PDB file of C-alpha atoms and ligand atoms in Angstrom:
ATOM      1  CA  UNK A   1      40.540  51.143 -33.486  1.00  0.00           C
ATOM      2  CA  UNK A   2      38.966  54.404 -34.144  1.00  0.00           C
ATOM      3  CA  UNK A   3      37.366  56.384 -31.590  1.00  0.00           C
ATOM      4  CA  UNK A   4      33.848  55.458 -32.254  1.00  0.00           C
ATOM      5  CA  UNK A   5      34.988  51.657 -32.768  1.00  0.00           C
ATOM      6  CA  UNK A   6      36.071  51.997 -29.178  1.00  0.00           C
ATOM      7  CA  UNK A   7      33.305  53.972 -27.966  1.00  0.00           C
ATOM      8  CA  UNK A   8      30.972  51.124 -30.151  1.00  0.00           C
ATOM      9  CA  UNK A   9      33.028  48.221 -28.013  1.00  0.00           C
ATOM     10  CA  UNK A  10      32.418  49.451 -24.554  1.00  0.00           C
ATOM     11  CA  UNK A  11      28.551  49.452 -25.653  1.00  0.00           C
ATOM     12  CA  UNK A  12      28.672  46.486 -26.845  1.00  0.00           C
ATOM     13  CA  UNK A  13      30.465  44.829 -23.647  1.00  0.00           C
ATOM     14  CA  UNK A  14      28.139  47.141 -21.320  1.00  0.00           C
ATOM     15  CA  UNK A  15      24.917  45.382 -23.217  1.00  0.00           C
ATOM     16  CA  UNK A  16      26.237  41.948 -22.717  1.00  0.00           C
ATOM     17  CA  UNK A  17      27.031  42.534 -19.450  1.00  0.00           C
ATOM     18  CA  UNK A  18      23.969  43.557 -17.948  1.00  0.00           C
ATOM     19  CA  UNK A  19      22.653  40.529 -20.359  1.00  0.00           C
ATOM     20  CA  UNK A  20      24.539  38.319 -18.079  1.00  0.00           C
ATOM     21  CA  UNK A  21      24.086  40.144 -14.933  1.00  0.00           C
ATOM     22  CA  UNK A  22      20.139  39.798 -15.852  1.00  0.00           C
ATOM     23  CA  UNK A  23      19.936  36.159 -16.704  1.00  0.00           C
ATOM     24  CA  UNK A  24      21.691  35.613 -13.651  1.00  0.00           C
ATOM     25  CA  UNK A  25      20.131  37.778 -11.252  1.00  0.00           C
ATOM     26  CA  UNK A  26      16.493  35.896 -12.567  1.00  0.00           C
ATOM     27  CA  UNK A  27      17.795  32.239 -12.138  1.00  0.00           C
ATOM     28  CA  UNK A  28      17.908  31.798  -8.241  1.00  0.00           C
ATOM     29  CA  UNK A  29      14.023  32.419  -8.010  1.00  0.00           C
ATOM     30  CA  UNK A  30      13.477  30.213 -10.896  1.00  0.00           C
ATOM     31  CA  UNK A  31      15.480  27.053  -9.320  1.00  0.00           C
ATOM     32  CA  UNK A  32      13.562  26.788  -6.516  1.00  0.00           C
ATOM     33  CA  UNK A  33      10.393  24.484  -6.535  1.00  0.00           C
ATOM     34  CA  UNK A  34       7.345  25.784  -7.839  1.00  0.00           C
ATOM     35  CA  UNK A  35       5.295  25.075  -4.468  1.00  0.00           C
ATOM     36  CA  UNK A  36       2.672  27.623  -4.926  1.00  0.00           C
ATOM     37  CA  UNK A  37       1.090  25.304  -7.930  1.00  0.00           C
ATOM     38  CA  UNK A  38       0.609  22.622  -5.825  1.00  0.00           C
ATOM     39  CA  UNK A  39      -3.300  22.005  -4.825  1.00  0.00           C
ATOM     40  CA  UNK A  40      -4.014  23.210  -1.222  1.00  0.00           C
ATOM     41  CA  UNK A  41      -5.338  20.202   1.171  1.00  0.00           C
ATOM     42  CA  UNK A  42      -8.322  22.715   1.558  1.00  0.00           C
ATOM     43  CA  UNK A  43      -9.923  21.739  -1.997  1.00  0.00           C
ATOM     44  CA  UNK A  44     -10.133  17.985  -1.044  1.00  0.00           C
ATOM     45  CA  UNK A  45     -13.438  16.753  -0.141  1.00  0.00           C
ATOM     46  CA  UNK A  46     -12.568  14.958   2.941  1.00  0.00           C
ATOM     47  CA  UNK A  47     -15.032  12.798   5.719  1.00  0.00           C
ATOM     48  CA  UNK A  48     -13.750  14.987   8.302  1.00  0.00           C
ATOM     49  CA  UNK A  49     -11.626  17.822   7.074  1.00  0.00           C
ATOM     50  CA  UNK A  50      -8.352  18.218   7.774  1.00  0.00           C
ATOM     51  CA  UNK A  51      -7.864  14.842   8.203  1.00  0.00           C
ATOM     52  CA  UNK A  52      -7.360  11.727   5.995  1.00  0.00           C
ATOM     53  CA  UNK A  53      -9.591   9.068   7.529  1.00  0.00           C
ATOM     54  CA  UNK A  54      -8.467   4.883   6.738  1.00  0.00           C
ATOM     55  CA  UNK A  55     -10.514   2.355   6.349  1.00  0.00           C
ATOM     56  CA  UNK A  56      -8.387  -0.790   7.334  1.00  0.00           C
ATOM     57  CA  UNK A  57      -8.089  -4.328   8.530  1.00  0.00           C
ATOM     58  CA  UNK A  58      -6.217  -4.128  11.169  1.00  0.00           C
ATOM     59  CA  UNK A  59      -5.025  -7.465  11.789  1.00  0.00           C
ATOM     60  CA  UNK A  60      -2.509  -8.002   8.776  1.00  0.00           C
ATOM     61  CA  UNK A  61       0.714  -7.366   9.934  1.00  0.00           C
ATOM     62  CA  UNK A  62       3.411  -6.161   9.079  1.00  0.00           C
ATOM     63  CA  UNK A  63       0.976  -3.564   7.349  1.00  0.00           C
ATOM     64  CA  UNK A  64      -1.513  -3.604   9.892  1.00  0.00           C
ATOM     65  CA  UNK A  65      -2.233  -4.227  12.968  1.00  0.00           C
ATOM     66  CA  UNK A  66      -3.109  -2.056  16.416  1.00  0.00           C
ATOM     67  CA  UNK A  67      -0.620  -1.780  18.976  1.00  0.00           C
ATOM     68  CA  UNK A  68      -3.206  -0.589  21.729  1.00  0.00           C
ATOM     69  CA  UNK A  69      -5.422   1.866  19.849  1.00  0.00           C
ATOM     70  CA  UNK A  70      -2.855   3.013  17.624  1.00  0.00           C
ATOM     71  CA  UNK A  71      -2.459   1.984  14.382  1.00  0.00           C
ATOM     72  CA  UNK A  72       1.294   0.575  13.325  1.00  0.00           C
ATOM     73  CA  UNK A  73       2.744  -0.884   9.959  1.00  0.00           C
ATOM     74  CA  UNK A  74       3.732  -0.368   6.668  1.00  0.00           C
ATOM     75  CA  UNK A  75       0.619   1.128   5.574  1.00  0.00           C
ATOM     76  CA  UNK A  76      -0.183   3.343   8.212  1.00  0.00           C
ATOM     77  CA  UNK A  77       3.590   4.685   7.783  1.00  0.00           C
ATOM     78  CA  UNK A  78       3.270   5.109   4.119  1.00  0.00           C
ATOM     79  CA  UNK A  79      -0.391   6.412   4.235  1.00  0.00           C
ATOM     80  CA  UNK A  80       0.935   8.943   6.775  1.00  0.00           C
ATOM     81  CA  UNK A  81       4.173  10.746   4.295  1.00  0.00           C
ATOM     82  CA  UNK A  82       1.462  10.310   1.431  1.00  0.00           C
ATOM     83  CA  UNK A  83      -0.749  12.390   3.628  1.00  0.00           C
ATOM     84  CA  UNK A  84       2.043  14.459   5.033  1.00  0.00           C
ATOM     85  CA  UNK A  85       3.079  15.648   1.057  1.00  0.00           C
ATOM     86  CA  UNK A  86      -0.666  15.926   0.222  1.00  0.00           C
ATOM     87  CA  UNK A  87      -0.752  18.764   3.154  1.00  0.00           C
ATOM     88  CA  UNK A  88      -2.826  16.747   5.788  1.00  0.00           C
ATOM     89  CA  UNK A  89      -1.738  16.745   8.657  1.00  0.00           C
ATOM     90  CA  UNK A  90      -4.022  14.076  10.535  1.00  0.00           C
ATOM     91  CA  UNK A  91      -4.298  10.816   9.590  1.00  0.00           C
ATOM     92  CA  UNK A  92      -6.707   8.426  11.450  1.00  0.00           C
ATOM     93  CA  UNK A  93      -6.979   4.615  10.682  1.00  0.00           C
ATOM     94  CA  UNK A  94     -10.300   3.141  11.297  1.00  0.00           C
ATOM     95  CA  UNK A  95     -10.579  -0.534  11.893  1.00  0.00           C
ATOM     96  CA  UNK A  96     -13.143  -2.207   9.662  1.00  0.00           C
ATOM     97  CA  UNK A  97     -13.879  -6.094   8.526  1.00  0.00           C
ATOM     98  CA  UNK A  98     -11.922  -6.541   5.183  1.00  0.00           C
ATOM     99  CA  UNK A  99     -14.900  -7.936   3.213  1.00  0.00           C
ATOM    100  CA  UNK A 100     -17.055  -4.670   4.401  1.00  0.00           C
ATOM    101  CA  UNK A 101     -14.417  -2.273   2.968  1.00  0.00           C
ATOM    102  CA  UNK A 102     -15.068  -1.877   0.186  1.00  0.00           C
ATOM    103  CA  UNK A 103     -19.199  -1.296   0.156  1.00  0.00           C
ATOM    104  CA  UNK A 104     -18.483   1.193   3.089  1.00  0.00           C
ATOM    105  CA  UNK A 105     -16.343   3.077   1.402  1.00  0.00           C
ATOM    106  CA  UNK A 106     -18.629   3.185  -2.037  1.00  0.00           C
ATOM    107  CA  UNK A 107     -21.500   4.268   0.871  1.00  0.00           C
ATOM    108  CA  UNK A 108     -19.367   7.131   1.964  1.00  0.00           C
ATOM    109  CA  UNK A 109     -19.246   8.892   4.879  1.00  0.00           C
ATOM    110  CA  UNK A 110     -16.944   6.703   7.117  1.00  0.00           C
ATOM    111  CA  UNK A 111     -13.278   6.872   5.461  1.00  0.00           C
ATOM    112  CA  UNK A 112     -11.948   8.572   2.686  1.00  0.00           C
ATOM    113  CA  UNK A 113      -9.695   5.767   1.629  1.00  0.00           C
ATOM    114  CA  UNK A 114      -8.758   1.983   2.038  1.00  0.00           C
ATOM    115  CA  UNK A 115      -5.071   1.062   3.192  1.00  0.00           C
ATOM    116  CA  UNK A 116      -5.534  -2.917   3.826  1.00  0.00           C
ATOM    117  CA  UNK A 117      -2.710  -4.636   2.022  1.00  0.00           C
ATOM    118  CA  UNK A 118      -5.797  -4.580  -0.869  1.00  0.00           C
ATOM    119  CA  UNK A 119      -4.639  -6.275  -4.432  1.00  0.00           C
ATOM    120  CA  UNK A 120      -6.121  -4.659  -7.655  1.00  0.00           C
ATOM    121  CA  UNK A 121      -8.245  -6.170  -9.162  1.00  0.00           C
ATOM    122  CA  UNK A 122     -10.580  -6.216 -12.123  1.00  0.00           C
ATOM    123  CA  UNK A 123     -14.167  -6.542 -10.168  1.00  0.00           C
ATOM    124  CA  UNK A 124     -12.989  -4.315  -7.222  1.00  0.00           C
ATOM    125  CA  UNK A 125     -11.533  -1.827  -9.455  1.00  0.00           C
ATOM    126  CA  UNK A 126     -15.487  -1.695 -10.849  1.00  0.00           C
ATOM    127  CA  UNK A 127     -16.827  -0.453  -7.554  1.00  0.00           C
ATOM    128  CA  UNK A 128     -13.708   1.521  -6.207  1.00  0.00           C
ATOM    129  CA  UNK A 129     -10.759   3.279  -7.874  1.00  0.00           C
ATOM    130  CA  UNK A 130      -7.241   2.083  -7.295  1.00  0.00           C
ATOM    131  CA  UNK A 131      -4.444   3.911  -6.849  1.00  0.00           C
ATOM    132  CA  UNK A 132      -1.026   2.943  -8.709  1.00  0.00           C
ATOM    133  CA  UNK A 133       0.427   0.029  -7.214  1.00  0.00           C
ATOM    134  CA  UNK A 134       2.353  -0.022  -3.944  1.00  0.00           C
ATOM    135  CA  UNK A 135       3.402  -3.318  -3.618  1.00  0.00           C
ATOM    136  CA  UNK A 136       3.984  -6.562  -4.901  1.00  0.00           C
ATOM    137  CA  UNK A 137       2.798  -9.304  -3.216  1.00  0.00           C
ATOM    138  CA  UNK A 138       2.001 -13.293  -3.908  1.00  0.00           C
ATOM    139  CA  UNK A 139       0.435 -15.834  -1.922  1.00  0.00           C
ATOM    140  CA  UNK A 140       1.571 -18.703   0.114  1.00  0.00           C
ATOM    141  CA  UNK A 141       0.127 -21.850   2.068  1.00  0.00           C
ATOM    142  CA  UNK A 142       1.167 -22.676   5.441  1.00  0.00           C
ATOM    143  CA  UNK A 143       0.499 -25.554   7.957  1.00  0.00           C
ATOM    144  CA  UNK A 144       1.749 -27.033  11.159  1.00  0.00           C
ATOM    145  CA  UNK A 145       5.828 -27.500  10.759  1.00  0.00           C
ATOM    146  CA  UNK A 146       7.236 -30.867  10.401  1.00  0.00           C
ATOM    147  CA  UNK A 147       5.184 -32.504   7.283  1.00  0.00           C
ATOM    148  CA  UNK A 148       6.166 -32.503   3.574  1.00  0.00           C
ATOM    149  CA  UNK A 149       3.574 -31.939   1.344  1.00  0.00           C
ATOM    150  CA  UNK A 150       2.463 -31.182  -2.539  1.00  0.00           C
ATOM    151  CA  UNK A 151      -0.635 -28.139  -3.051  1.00  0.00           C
ATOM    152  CA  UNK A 152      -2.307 -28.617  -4.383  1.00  0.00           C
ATOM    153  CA  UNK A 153      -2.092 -32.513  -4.746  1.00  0.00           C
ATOM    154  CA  UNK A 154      -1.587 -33.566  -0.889  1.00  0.00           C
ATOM    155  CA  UNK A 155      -4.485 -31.286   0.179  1.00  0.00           C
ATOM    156  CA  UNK A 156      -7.596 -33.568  -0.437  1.00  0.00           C
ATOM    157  CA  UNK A 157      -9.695 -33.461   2.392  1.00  0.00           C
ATOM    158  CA  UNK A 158      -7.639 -30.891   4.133  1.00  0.00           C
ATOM    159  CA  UNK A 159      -9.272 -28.090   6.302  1.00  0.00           C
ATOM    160  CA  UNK A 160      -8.008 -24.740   4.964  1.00  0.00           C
ATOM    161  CA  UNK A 161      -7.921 -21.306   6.427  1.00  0.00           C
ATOM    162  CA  UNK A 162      -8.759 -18.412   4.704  1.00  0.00           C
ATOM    163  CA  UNK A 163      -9.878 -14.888   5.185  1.00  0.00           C
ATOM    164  CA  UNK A 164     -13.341 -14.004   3.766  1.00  0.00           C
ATOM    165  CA  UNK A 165     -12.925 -11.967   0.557  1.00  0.00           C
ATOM    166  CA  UNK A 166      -9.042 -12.002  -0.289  1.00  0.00           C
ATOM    167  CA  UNK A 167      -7.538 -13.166  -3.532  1.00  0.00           C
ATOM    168  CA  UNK A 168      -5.953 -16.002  -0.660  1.00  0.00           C
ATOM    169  CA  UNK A 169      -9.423 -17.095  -0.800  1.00  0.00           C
ATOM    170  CA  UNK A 170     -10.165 -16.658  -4.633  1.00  0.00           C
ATOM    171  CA  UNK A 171      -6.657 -19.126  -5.501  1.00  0.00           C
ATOM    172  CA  UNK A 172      -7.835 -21.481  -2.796  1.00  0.00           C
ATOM    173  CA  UNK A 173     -11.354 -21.978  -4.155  1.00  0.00           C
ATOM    174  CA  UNK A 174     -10.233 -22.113  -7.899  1.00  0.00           C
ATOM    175  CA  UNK A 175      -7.203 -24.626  -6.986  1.00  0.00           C
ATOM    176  CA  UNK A 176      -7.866 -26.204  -3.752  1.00  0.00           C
ATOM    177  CA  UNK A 177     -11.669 -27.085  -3.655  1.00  0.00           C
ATOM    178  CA  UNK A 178     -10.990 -28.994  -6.850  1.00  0.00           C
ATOM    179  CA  UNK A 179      -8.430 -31.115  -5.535  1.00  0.00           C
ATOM    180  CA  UNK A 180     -10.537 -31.953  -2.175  1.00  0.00           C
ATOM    181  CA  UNK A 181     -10.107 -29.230   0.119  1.00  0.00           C
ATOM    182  CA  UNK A 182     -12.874 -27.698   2.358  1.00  0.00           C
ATOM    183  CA  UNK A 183     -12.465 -24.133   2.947  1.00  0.00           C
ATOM    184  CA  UNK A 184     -12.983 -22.511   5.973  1.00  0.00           C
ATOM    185  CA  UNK A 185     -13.463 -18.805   5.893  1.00  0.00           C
ATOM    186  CA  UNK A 186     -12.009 -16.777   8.872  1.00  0.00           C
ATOM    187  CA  UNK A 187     -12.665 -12.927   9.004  1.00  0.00           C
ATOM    188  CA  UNK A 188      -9.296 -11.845   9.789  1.00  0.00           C
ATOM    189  CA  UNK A 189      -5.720 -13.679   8.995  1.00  0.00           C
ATOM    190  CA  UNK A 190      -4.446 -13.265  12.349  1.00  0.00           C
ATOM    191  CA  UNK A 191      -7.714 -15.828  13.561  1.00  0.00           C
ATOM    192  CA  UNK A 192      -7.026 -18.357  10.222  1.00  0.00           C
ATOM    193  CA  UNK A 193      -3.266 -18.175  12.092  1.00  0.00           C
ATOM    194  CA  UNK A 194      -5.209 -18.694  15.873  1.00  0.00           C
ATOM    195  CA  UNK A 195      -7.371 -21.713  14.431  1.00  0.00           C
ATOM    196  CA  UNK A 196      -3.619 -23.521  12.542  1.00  0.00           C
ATOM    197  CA  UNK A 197      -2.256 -23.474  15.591  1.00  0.00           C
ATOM    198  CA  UNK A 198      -5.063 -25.022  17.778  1.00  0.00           C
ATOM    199  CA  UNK A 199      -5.168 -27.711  15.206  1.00  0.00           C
ATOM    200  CA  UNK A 200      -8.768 -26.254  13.898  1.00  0.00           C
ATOM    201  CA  UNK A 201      -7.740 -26.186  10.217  1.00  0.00           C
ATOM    202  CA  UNK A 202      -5.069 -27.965   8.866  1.00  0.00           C
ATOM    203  CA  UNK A 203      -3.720 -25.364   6.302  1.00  0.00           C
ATOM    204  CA  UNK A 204      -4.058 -21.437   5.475  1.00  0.00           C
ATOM    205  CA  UNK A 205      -3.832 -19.430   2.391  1.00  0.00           C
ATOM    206  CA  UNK A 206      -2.649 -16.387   3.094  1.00  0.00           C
ATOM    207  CA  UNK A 207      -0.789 -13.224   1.311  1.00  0.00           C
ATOM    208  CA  UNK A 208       3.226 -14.327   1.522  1.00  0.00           C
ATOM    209  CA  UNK A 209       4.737 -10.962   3.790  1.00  0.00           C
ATOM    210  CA  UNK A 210       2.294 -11.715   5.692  1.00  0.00           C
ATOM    211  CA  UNK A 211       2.911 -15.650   5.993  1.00  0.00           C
ATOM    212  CA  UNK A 212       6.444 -15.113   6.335  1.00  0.00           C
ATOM    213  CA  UNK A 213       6.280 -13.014   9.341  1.00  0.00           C
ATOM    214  CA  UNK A 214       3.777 -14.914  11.281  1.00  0.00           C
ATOM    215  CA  UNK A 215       6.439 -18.247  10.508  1.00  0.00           C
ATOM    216  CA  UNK A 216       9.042 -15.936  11.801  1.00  0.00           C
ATOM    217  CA  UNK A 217       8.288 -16.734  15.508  1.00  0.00           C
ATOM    218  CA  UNK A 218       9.319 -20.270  15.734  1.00  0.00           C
ATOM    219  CA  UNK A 219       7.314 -20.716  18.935  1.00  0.00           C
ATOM    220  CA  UNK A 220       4.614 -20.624  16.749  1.00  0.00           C
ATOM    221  CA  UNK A 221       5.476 -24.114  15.429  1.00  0.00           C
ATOM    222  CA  UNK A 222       4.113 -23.126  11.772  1.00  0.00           C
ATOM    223  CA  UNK A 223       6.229 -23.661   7.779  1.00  0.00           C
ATOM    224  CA  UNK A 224       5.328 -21.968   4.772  1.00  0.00           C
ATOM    225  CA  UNK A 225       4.795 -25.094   2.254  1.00  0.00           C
ATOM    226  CA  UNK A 226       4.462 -23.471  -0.318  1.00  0.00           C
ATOM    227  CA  UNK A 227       4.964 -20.135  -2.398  1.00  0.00           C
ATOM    228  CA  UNK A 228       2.558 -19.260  -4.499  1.00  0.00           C
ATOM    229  CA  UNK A 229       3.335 -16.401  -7.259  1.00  0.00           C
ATOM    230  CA  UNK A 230       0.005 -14.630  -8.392  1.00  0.00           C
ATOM    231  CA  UNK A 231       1.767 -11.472  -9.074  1.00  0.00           C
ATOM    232  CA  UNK A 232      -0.387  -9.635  -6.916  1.00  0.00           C
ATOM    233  CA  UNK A 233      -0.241  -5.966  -6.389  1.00  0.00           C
ATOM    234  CA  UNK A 234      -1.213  -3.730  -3.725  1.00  0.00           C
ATOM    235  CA  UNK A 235      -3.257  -0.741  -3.896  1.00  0.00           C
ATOM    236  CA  UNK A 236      -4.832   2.537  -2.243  1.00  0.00           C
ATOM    237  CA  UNK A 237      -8.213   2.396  -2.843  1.00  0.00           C
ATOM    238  CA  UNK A 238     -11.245   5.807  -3.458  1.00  0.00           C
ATOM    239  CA  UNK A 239     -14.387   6.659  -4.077  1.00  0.00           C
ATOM    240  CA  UNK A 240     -15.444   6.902  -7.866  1.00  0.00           C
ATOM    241  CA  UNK A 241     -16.758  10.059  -7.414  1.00  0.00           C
ATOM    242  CA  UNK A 242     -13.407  11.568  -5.692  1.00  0.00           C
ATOM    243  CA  UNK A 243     -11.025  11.716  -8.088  1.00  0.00           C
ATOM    244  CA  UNK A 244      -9.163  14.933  -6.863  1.00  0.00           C
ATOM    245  CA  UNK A 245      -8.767  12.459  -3.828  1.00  0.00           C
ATOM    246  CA  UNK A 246      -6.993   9.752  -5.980  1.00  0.00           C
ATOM    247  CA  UNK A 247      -4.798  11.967  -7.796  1.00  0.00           C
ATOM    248  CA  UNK A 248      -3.574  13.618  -4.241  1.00  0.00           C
ATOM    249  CA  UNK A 249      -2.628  10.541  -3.121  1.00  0.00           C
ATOM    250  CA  UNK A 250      -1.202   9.233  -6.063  1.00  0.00           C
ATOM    251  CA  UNK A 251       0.888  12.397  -6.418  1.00  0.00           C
ATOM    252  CA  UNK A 252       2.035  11.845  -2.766  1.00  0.00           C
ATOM    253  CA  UNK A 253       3.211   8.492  -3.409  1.00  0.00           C
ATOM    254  CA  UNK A 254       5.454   9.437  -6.291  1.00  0.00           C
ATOM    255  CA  UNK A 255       6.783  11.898  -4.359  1.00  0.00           C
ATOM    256  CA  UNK A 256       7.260   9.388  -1.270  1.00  0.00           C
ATOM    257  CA  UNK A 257       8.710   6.830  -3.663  1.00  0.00           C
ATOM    258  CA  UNK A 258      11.308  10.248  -5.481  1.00  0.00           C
ATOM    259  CA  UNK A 259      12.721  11.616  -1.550  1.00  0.00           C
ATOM    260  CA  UNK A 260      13.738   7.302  -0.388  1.00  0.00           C
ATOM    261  CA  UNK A 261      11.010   7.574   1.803  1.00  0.00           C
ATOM    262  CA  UNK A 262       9.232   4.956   0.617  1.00  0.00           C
ATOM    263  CA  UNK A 263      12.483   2.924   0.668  1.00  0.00           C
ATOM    264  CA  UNK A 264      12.882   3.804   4.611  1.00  0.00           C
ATOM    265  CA  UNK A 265       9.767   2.842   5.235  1.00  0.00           C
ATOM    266  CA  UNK A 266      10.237  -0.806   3.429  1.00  0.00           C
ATOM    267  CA  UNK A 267      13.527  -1.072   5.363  1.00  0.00           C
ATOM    268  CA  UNK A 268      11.512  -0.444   8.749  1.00  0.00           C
ATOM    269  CA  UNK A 269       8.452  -3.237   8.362  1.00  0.00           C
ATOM    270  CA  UNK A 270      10.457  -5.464   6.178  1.00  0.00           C
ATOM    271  CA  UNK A 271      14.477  -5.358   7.114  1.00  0.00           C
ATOM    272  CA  UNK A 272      15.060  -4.988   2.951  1.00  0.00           C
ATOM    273  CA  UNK A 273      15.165  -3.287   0.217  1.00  0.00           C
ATOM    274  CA  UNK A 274      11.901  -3.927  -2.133  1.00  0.00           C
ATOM    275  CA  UNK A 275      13.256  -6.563  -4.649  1.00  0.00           C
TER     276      UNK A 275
HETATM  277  N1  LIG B   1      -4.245  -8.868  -0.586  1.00  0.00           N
HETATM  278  C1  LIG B   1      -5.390  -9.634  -0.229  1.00  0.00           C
HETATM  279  C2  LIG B   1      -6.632  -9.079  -0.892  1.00  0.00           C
HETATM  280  O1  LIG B   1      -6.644  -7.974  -1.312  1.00  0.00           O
HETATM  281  C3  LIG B   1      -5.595  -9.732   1.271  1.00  0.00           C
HETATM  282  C4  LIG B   1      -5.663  -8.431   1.984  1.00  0.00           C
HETATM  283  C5  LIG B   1      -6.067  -8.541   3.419  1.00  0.00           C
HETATM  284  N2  LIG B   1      -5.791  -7.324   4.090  1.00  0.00           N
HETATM  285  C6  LIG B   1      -6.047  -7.103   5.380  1.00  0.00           C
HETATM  286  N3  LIG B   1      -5.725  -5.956   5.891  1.00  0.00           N
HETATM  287  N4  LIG B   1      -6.584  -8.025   6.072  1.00  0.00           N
HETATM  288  O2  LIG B   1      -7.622  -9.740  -1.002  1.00  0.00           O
END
């Protein structure tokens, strides 16, 4: 090689090392997580700020339910690492009739979003926006243990439990009333459950995880007797007009479903993985 070959080599192996040196030196700020684009909680338009306020029925466990005044169940845990990766840090469930819900929250003012075990659906997805679904749910009948029967065909002139303005209702009075059955609306589950077991209705309709934990306490005395598979699915619910709101939280549970949190949190209420 002649002497300006050489000399021509070392430039070229100087300019492709500092390349190199460059492309590397630039990459470990690149790799990590681009946090800074996230929204700040600030811009969300919140009841109280700094805090994600619930609307809920708090008698539905597992999701629901108030152990003293605090709030416990799957919900509340999810709602909480939804509002955790949304950047709120305080999240207070407010305990509310199911079948008023959904006007209070269209009202405004009182909650900022509905965690209730809620299914989407068409009509309620007119006065509300849903979020993507969190859950898959069906419904189920259940009665006093110890008879056999067929639903709907053995339920002619049976009393059954339901709780005002669920889907458990909506089956029951487009396949049960047909075949016989009187209806008798409750405004809670955990009451349609009270009125079984004092022999004050003789069935209830009632979303299946719930069903199936109430049956879990053998004391109780009560079968499921049937599984009913509407394909239901569960949603957050927000005001139309607070669609930054929506998109935080469906962000958030993404994210909750992408770290196994969500997974954790299915383990903890229900003992399983979701199927
Ligand atoms: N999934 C049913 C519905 O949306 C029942 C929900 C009842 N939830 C509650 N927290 N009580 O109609």
């Amino acid at each position: 090689m002649s002497k300006y070959g050489k000399l021509l080599a070392l430039i070229v192996i100087g300019v492709l090392a500092i390349a190199v040196l460059g492309v590397a030196g630039c990459s470990t700020p690149a790799a990590t997580p681009a946090k800074t684009t996230e929204k700040p909680a600030v811009d969300l338009k919140l009841v109280t700020s700094g805090q994600l306020t619930v609307g809920s029925d708090t008698a539905f466990p597992p999701f629901e339910s108030m152990n003293g005044n605090v709030a416990e169940g799957f919900d509340v845990d999810l709602m909480g690492a939804i509002a955790k990766e949304m950047g709120v840090a305080k999240v207070v469930f407010k305990t509310e009739i199911f079948d008023t819900l959904i006007p209070t929250l269209k009202a405004g003012g009182k909650f900022d979003v509905i965690a209730s075990g809620m299914t989407i659906k068409a009509d309620r997805a007119k006065e509300i926006d849903f979020s993507t679904p969190y859950f898959d749910s069906n419904q189920s009948l259940v009665m006093k243990t110890g008879g056999v029967y067929k639903v709907p065909a053995d339920m002619a002139s049976k009393k059954v439990g339901v709780q005002s303005g669920t889907t458990g209702e909506s089956w029951a009075t487009e396949n049960l009333v047909p075949a016989g059955a009187t209806l008798v609306p409750f405004k809670d589950a955990v009451s349609a459950f009270t009125a079984l077991q004092a022999g004050n209705v003789d069935a209830v309709v009632n979303d299946l995880p719930v069903s199936a934990d109430v049956i879990k306490d053998p004391a109780k005395g009560l079968s499921m007797i049937a599984q009913i598979p509407t394909g239901e699915q569960y949603g957050f619910a927000v005001s139309k007009d607070n669609s930054a709101l929506l998109k935080a939280v469906n962000d958030g549970l993404s994210k909750v479903r992408a770290s196994g949190e969500y997974d954790t949190i299915f383990k903890k209420w229900f003992g399983d993985l979701p199927k």
